Coordinates of C-alpha atoms and ligand atoms in Angstrom, one line a residue:
X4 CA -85.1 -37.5 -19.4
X5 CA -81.0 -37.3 -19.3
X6 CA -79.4 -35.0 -21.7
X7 CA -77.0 -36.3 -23.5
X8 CA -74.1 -33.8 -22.1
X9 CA -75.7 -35.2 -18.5
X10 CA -74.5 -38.9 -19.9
X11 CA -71.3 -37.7 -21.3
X12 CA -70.3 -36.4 -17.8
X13 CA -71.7 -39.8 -15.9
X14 CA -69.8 -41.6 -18.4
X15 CA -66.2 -39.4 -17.6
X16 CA -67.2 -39.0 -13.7
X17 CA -65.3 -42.7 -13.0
X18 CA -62.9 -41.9 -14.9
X19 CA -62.1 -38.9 -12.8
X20 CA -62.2 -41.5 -10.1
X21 CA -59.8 -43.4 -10.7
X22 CA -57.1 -40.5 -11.7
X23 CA -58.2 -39.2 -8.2
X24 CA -57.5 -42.9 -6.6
X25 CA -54.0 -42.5 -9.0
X26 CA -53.2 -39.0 -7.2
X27 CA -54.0 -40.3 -3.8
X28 CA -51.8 -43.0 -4.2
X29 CA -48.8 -40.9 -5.9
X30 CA -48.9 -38.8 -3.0
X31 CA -48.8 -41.2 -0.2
X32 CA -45.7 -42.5 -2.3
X33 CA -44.1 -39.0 -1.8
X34 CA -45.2 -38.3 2.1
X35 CA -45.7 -42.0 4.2
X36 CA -45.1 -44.7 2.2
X37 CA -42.7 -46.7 3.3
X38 CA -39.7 -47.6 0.9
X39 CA -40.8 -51.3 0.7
X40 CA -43.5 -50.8 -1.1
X41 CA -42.0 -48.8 -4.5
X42 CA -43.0 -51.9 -6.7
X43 CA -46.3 -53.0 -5.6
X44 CA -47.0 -49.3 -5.7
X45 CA -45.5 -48.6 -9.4
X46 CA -48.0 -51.9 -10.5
X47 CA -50.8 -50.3 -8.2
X48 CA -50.5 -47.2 -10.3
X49 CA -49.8 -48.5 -13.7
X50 CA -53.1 -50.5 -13.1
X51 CA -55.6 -47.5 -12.2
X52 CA -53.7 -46.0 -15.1
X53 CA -54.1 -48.0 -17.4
X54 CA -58.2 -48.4 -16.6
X55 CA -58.2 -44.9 -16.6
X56 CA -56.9 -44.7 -20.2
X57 CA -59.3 -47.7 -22.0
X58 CA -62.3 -46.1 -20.4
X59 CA -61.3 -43.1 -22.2
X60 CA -60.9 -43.8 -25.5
X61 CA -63.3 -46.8 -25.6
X62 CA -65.7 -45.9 -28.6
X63 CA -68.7 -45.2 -26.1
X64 CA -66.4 -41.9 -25.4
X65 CA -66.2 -40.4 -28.9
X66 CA -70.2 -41.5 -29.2
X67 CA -71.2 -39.8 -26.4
X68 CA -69.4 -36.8 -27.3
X69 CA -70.6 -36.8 -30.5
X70 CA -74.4 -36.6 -29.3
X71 CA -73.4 -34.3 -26.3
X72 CA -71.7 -31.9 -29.2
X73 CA -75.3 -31.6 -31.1
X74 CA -76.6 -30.5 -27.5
X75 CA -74.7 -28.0 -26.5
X76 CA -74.1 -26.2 -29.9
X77 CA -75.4 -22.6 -29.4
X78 CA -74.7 -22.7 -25.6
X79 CA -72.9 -19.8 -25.0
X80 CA -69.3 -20.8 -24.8
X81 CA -68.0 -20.3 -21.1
X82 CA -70.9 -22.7 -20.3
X83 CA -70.2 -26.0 -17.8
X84 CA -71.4 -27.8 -20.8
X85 CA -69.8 -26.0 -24.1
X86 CA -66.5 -26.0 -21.8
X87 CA -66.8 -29.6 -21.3
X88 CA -67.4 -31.0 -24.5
X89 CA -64.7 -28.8 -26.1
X90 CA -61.8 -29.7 -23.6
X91 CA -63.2 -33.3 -23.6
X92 CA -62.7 -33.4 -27.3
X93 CA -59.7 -32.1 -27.3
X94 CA -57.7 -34.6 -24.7
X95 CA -59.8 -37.3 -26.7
X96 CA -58.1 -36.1 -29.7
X97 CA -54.7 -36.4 -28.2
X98 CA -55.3 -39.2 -26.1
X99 CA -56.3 -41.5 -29.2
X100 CA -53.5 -40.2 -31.2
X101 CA -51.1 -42.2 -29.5
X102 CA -50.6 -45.9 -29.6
X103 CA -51.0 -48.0 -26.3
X104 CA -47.7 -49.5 -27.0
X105 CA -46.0 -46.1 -27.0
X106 CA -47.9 -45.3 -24.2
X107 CA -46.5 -48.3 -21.9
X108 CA -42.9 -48.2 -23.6
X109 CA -42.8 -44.6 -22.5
X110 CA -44.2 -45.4 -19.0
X111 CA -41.5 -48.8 -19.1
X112 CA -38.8 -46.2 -20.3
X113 CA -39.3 -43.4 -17.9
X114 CA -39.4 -45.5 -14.3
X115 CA -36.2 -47.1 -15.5
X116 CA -35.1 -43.6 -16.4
X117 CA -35.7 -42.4 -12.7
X118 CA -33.9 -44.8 -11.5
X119 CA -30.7 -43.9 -13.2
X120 CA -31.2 -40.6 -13.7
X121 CA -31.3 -40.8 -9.6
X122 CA -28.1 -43.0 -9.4
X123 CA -26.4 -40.8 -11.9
X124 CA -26.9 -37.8 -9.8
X125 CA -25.6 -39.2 -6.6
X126 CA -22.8 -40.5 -8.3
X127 CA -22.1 -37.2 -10.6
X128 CA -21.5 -39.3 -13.4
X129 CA -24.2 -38.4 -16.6
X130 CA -22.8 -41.6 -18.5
X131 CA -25.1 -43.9 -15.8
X132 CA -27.7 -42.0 -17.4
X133 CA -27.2 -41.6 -21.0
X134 CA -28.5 -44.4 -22.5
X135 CA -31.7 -43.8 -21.0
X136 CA -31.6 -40.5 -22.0
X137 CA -31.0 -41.4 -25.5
X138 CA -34.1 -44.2 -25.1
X139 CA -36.7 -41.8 -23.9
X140 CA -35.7 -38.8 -26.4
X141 CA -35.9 -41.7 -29.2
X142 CA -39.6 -42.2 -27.5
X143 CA -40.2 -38.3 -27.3
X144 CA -39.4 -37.7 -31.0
X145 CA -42.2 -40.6 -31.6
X146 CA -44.7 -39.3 -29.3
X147 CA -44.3 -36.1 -30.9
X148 CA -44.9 -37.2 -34.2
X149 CA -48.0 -39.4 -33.2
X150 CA -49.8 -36.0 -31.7
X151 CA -48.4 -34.5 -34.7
X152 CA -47.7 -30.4 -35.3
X153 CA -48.2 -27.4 -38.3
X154 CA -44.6 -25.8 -37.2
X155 CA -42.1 -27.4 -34.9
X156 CA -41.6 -31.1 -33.6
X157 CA -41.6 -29.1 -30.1
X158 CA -44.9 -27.8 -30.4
X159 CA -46.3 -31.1 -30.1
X160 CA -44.6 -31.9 -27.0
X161 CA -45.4 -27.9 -25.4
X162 CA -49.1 -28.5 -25.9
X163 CA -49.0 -31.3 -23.0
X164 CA -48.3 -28.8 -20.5
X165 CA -49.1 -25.5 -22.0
X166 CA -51.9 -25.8 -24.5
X167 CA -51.8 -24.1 -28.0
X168 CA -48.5 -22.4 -27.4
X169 CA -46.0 -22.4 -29.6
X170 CA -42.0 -22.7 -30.1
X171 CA -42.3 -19.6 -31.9
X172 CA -44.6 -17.7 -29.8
X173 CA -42.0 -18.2 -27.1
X174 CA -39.0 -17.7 -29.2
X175 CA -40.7 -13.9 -29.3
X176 CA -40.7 -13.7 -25.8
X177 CA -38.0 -15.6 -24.5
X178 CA -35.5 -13.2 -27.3
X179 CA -36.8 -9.9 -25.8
X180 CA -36.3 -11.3 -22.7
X181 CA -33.0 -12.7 -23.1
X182 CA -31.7 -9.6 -24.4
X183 CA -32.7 -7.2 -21.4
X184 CA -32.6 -9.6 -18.5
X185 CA -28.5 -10.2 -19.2
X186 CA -27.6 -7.0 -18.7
X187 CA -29.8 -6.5 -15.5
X188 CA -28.5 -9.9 -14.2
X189 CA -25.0 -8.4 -14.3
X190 CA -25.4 -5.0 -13.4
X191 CA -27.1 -6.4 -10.1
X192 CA -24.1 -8.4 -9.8
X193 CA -21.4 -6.3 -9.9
X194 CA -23.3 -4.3 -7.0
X195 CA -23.0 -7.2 -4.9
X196 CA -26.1 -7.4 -2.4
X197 CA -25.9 -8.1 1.3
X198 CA -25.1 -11.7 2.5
X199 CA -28.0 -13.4 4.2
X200 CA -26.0 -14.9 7.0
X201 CA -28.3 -14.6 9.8
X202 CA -31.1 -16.7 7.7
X203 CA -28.6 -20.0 8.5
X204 CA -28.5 -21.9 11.4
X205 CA -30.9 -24.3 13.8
X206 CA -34.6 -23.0 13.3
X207 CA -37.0 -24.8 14.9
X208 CA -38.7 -27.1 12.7
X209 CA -42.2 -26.7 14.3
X210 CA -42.0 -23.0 14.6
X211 CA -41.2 -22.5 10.9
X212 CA -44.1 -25.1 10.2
X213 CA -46.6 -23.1 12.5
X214 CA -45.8 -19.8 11.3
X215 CA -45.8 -21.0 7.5
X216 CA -49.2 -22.7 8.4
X217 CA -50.6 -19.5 9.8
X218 CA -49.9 -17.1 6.9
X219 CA -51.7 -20.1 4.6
X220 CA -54.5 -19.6 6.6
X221 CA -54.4 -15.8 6.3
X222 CA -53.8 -16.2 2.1
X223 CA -57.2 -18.3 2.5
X224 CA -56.2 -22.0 2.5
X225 CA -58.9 -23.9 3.6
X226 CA -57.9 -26.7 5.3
X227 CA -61.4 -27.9 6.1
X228 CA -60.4 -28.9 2.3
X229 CA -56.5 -29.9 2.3
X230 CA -53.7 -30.0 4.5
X231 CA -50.2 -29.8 4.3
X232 CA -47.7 -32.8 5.0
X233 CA -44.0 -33.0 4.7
X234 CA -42.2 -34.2 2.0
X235 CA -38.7 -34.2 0.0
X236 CA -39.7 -32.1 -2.7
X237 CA -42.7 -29.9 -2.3
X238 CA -45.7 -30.4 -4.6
X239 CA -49.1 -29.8 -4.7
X240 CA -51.7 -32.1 -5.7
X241 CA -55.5 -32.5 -6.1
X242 CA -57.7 -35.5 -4.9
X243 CA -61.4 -33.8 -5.7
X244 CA -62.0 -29.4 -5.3
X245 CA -62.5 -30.5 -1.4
X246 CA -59.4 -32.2 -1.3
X247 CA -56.2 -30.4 -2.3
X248 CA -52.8 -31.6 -0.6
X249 CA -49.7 -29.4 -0.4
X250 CA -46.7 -30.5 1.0
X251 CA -43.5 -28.7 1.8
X252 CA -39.4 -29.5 3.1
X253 CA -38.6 -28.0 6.1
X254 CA -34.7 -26.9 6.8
X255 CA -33.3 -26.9 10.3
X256 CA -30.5 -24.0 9.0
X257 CA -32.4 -22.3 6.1
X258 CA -35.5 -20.7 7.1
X259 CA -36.3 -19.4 3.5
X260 CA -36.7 -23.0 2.2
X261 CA -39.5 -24.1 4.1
X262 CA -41.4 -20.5 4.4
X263 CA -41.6 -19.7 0.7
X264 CA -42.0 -23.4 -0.5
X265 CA -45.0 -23.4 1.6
X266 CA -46.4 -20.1 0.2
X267 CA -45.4 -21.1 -3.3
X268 CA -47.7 -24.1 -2.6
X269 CA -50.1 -22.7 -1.1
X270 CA -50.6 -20.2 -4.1
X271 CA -51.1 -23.7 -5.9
X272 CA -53.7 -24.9 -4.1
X273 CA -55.6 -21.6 -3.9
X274 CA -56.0 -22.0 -7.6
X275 CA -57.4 -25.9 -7.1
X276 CA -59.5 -24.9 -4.3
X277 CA -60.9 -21.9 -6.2
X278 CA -62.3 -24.1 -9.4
X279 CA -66.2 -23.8 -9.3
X280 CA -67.9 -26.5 -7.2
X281 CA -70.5 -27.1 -10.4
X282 CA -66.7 -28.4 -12.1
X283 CA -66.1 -31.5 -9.7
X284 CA -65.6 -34.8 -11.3
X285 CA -65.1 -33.1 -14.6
X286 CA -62.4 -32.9 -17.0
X287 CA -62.9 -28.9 -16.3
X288 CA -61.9 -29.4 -12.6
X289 CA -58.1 -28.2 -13.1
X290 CA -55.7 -25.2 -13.8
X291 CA -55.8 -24.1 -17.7
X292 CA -52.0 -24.7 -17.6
X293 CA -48.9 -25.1 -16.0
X294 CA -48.1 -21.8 -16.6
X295 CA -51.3 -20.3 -15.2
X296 CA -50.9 -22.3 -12.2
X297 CA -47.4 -21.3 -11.7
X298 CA -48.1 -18.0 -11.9
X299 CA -50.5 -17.9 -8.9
X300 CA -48.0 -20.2 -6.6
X301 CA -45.6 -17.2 -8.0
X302 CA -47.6 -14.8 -7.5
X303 CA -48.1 -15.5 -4.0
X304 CA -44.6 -16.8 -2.7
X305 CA -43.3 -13.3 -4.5
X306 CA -45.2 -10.6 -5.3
X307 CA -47.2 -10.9 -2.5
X308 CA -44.6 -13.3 0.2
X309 CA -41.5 -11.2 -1.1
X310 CA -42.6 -7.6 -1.1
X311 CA -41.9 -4.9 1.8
X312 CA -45.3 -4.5 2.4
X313 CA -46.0 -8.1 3.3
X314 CA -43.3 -8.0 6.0
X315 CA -44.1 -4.7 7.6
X316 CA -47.2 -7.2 8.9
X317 CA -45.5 -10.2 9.1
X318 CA -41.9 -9.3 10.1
X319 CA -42.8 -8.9 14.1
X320 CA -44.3 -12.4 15.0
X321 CA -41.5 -13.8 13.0
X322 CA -39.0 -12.2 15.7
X323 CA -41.0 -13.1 17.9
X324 CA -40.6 -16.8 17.0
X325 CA -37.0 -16.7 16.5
X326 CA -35.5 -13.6 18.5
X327 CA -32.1 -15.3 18.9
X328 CA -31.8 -15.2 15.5
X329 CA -33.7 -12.2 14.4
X330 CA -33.9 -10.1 17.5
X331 CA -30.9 -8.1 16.3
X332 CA -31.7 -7.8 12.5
X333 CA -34.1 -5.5 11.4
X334 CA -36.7 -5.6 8.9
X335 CA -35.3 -3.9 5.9
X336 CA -32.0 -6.3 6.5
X337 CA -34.4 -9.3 6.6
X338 CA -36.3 -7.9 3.1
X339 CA -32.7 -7.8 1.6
X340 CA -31.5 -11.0 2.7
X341 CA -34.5 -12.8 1.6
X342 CA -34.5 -10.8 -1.9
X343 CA -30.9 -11.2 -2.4
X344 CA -29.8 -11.6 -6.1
X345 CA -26.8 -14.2 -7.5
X346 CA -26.6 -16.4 -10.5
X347 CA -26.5 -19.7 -9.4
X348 CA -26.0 -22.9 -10.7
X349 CA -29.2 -25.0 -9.7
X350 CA -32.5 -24.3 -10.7
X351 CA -34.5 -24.4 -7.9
X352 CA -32.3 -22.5 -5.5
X353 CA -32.2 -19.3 -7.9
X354 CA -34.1 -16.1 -6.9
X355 CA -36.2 -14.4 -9.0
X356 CA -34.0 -12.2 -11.2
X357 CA -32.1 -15.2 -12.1
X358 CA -34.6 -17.9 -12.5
X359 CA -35.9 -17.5 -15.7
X360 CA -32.4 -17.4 -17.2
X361 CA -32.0 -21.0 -16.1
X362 CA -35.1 -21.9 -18.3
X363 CA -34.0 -20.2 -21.0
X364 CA -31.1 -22.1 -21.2
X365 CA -33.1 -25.7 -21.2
X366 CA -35.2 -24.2 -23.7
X367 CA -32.5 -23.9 -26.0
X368 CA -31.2 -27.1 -25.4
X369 CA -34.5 -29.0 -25.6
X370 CA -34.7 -27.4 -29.3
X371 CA -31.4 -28.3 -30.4
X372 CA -32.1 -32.2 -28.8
X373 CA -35.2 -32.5 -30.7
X374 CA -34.1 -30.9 -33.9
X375 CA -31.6 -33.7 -33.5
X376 CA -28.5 -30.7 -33.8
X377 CA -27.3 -32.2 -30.3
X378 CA -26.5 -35.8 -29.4
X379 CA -27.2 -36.7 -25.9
X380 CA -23.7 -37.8 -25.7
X381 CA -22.8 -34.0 -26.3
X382 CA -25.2 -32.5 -23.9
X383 CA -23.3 -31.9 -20.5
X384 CA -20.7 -30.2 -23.1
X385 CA -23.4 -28.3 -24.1
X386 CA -25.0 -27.3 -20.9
X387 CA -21.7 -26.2 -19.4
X388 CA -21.6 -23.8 -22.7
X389 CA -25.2 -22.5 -22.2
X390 CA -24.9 -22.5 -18.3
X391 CA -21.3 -20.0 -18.8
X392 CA -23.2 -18.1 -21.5
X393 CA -26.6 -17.5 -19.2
X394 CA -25.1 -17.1 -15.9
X395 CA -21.7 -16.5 -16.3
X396 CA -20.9 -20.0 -14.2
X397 CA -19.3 -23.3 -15.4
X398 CA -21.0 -26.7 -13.4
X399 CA -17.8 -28.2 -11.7
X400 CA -19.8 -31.9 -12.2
X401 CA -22.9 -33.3 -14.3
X402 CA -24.6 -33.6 -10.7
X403 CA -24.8 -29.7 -10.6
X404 CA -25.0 -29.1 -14.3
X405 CA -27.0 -31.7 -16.9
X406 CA -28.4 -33.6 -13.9
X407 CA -29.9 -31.5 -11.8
X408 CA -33.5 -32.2 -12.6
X409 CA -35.5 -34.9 -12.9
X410 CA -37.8 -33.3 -15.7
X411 CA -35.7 -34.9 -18.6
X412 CA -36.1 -38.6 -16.8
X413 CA -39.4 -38.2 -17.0
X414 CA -39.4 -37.3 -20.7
X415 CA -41.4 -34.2 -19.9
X416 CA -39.5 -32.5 -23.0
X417 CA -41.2 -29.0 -23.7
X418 CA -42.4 -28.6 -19.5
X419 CA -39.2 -26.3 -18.6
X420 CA -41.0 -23.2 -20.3
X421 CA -44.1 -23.1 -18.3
X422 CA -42.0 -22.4 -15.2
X423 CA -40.9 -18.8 -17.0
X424 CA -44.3 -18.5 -18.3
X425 CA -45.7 -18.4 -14.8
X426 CA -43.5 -15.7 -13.7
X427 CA -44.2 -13.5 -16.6
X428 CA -48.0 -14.0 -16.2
X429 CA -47.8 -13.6 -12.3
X430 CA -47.1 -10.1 -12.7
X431 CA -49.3 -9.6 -15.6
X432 CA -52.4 -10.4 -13.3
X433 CA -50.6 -8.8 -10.0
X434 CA -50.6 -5.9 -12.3
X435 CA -53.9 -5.7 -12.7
X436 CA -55.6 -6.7 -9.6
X437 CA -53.0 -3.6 -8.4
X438 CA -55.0 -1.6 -10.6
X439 CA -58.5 -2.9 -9.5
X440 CA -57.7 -2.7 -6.0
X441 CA -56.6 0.9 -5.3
X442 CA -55.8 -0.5 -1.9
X443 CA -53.9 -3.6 -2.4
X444 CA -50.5 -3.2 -0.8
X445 CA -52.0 -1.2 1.9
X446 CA -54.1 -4.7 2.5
X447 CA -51.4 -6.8 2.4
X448 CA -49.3 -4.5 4.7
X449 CA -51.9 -5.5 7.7
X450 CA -52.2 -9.2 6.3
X451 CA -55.5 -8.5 4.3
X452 CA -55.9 -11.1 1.8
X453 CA -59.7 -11.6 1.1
X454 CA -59.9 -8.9 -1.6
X455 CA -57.1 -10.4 -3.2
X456 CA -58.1 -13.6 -3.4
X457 CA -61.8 -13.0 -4.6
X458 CA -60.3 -11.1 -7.2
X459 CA -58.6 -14.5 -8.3
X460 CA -61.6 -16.8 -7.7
X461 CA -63.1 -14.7 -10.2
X462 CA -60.6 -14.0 -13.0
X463 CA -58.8 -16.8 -12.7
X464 CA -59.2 -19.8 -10.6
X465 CA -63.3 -20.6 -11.2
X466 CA -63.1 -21.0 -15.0
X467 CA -60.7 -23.9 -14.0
X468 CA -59.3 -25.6 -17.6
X469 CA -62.7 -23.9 -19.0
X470 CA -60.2 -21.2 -20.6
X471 CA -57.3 -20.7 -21.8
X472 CA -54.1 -19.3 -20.9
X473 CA -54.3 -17.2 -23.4
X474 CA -58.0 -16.6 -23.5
X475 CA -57.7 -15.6 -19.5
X476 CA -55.0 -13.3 -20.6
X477 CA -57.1 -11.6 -23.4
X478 CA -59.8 -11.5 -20.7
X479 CA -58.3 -10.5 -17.5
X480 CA -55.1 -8.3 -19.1
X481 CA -56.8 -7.4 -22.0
X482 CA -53.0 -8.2 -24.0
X483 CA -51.4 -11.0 -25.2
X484 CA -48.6 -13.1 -22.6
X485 CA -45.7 -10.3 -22.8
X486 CA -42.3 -10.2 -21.0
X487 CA -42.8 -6.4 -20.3
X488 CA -44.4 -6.3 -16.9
X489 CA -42.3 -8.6 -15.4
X490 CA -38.9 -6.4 -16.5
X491 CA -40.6 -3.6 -15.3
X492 CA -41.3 -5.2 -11.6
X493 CA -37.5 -6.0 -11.8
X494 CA -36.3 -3.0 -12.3
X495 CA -38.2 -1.2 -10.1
X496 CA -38.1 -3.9 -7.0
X497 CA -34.0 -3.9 -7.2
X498 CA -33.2 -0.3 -8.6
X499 CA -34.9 0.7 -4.9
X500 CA -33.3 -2.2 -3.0
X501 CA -30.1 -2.0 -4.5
X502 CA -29.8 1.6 -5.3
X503 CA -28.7 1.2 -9.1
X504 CA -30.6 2.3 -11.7
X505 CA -30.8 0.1 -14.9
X506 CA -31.4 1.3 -18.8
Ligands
ZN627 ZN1 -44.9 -24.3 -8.7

C-alpha cells in the first residue's frame, strides 16, 4: 500500500515540474532567446506560474499533508519525510496567506517596474522610475502584512529569502560590523594598494572561457550534469539535481570579470549539484537560503579563488595563456592586483573589504522605506547621504547611485542582506573545514579540491532546504551566524598584503 507521505510527494512531484519547465524557460530568456519573443515568453511563464500556484494550495494539498503529518510524527527529524512535511507546511503556510489578486498585481506591478527601472537607468533619470517604485513598495507593505510578523514589517519580507531571520537579529550583526569594518575600510585606504593595470586590455575571450571552465572542473563541476552558457548577468539556476545551469559574462579588457564570476557560479552550482539524489522532485531539492548559497559561491570565488595558495597552482598556465599580458608580472603582483581594495560606488564591482558596506547601506534604507520614515520621492537624497556616510563617495547621477540594481524593481525588499550574510557565513564554514582538514591550503596549493568539496556535500550541500541556516550553523560551527570570523580573515588577509596592521 502507498504511505501517505509517498502520496503527498506524487501529489507535489508535478508541481516541481512545472517550476522546473518555469526555470528552463527563464533561462533561455537570459542566454538564446531572441528579443522578439519577451511577450509570448512573459504569458508562457505567467501561465506555468500560475498552474504551479493552484496546484499548490488547492485543498487536496493541506489534506494530504495533514495525513502525511500523522505518518511521519516520531520519524526522526533530518528524515526525507519529517523534512518534507515540515518545509511543505511551511511554504503552504505562506503561500495561502496571500491573496491571488496580490499575487498577480505584484507580478503586473513588477514587469512594468523592470521596464522602467531599465529605462530609468539608461537615461540616469530615477523620476522615470518613481512611480513604480512607489506602486510596488505600496504592494510590499501589503504583502508584508498578508504573511504577517511578531516584530517588524521587515521580517515578513526577510523570511522569503532568508527564513526565520530577523530585522533585529541582523541589526546585532550588521552594528558590530558597521562599527569595525569603517575604520578598516579607511585605514586600507589611506595605504593605497597597487593599481591593477596590467589586468586591462584584449583577452581572449575563449582563453578566459577555457581556463575558467577548467578550474570548474577541478572545484568538481559536473558537467555530465550542467553546463555553462554566456549571458549578461551571470546566474545560476537549477532545472532538476542533474541539471544545474551557470552562466557567466566574459570581458575582452577585464580578465577578473569573467574568471571570478565563473568561480562565484560555480560555487553555486556545487551546492545544487551536492543536494541528495533521494531529494529530487521535492520541495527539499534546494539551498536552505540565500545566504547559505551565497556563502558557498563566496566561499569558492574567495577564500578559495582569491587566496595565495590557489595561485601558486594556478598562476603558471594562466601565463601561459596570456604571456603578453602576464609574462612580465609576477605572481604576488597578480595576487595584489586581483585583491586590490577601494570603495566604490556600484555594488557588484566592489571587492571584498567593501562589499558588505554597500549592503549595509540598502539595509538601512529598506527599513526607513518600510517604516514609511522615507518617501520614495526622497530616496536618491537619501542614498547619496548613506552612500557618503558608508563609503566616503557621493553618486554623480541616480544611474550610479539609487538605480543601480534591479532588486528594488522586482520588489524583492528584505533580499539585499543575504548577500552580506553569505560572506559572513563563507568564512564561518571555511573556518572550519580549515580546521578539519589539517591540510587544506596545502591541497588547494596543487589544485586539490576533492577533500574540500566532500567536506561540503556533507555539512552542507546534501541536507538541501532540509535545514536551516541557522540549524546548519548550530551544526557545522557549533555558534550562532557571527560577524567575528569574517573580520578576522580581513585583517589578517590585508594586514599581510598591505603591510598595515589594524586595531
Ligand atoms: Zn551569488
Amino acid at each position: 500500500m502507498q504511505t501517505a507521505v509517498q502520496a503527498f510527494r506524487d501529489h507535489l512531484a508535478p508541481i516541481i515540474d512545472l517550476r522546473s519547465a518555469a526555470a528552463v524557460l527563464g533561462w533561455d530568456q537570459e542566454t538564446y532567446m531572441p528579443p522578439g519573443a519577451v511577450e509570448a515568453r512573459a504569458a508562457q511563464l505567467g501561465t506555468l506560474g500560475k498552474l504551479a500556484h493552484e496546484l499548490f494550495i488547492a485543498d487536496e494539498t493541506a489534506a494530504l499533508l495533514e495525513m502525511a503529518q500523522k505518518e511521519v510524527e516520531g520519524m526522526e527529524y533530518d528524515s526525507d519525510e519529517a523534512s518534507l512535511v515540515r518545509v511543505a507546511r511551511r511554504d503552504l503556510e505562506k503561500a495561502t496567506k496571500l491573496p491571488s489578486d496580490l499575487v498577480e498585481e505584484l507580478a503586473r506591478a513588477t514587469s512594468m517596474a523592470q521596464q522602467a527601472w531599465q529605462e530609468a537607468r539608461a537615461k540616469a533619470d530615477f523620476g522615470l522610475f518613481r512611480p513604480h517604485l512607489d506602486r510596488l513598495l505600496d504592494l510590499s507593505l501589503r504583502k508584508a502584512g498578508a504573511l504577517g510578523y511578531e516584530d517588524h514589517i521587515y521580517d515578513a519580507l526577510l523570511d522569503e529569502y532568508e527564513p526565520g531571520m530577523t530585522k533585529s537579529e541582523l541589526e546585532s550583526v550588521f552594528d558590530g560590523l558597521k562599527s569595525e569594518l569603517v575604520p578598516i575600510a579607511r585605514a586600507i585606504a589611506a595605504v593605497g594598494n597597487e593599481a591593477h593595470l596590467f589586468l586591462g586590455s584584449n583577452y581572449d575571450a575563449q582563453s578566459q572561457w577555457d581556463f575558467g571552465v577548467a578550474i570548474m572542473r577541478d572545484f568538481g563541476f559536473d558537467f555530465d550534469r550542467g553546463r555553462q552558457d554566456r549571458s549578461a548577468h551571470p546566474f545560476t539556476t537549477t532545472f532538476s539535481i542533474n541539471d544545474v545551469r551557470v552562466t557567466t559574462r566574459i570581458h575582452d579588457d577585464f580578465l577578473p570579470a569573467g574568471l571570478f564570476g565563473s568561480l562565484h557560479e560555480c560555487g553555486h552550482a556545487l551546492y545544487e549539484q551536492g543536494v541528495s539524489a533521494g531529494l529530487e522532485r521535492t520541495l527539499l531539492a534546494d539551498g536552505a537560503s540565500l545566504g547559505v548559497h551565497e556563502s558557498q559561491s563566496r566561499l569558492w570565488e574567495i577564500l578559495v579563488g582569491r587566496s595565495r595558495e590557489f595561485w601558486a597552482h594556478y598562476y603558471e598556465p594562466l601565463q601561459d595563456r596570456f604571456p603578453d599580458h602576464l609574462g612580465g608580472v609576477d605572481r604576488e603582483q597578480f595576487y595584489r592586483a586581483i585583491n586590490k581594495v577601494e570603495a566604490s560606488l556600484i555594488r557588484v564591482e566592489s571587492d571584498e573589504v567593501t562589499y558588505n558596506l554597500h549592503i549595509m547601506m540598502r539595509f538601512d534604507l529598506e527599513i526607513d522605506l518600510l517604516e514609511e520614515r522615507l518617501a520614495v520621492a526622497d530616496l536618491p537624497q537619501a542614498w547619496n547621504a548613506k552612500s557618503e556616510e558608508y563609503l566616503g563617495l557621493v553618486p554623480g547621477n541616480d544611474a550610479e547611485g539609487v538605480l543601480q540594481d534591479i532588486h528594488w524593481s522586482l520588489a524583492a525588499f528584505g533580499y539585499f542582506p543575504t548577500y552580506a550574510l553569505g560572506n559572513l557565513m563563507s568564512v564561518q564554514f571555511f573556518d572550519r573545514a580549515r580546521e578539519e582538514i589539517p591540510d587544506l591550503h596545502g591541497q588547494i596549493g596543487r589544485g586539490e579540491f576533492g577533500d574540500l568539496l566532500r567536506w561540503l556535500r556533507d555539512r552542507i550541500h546534501r541536507h538541501g532546504r532540509k535545514l536551516t541556516a541557522g540549524e546548519l550553523l548550530e551544526r557545522t560551527v557549533g555558534s550562532e551566524l557571527s560577524a567575528g570570523p569574517w573580520l578576522a580573515h580581513i585583517r589578517h588577509k590585508y594586514s599581510d598584503l598591505l603591510g598595515v596592521g589594524f586595531r
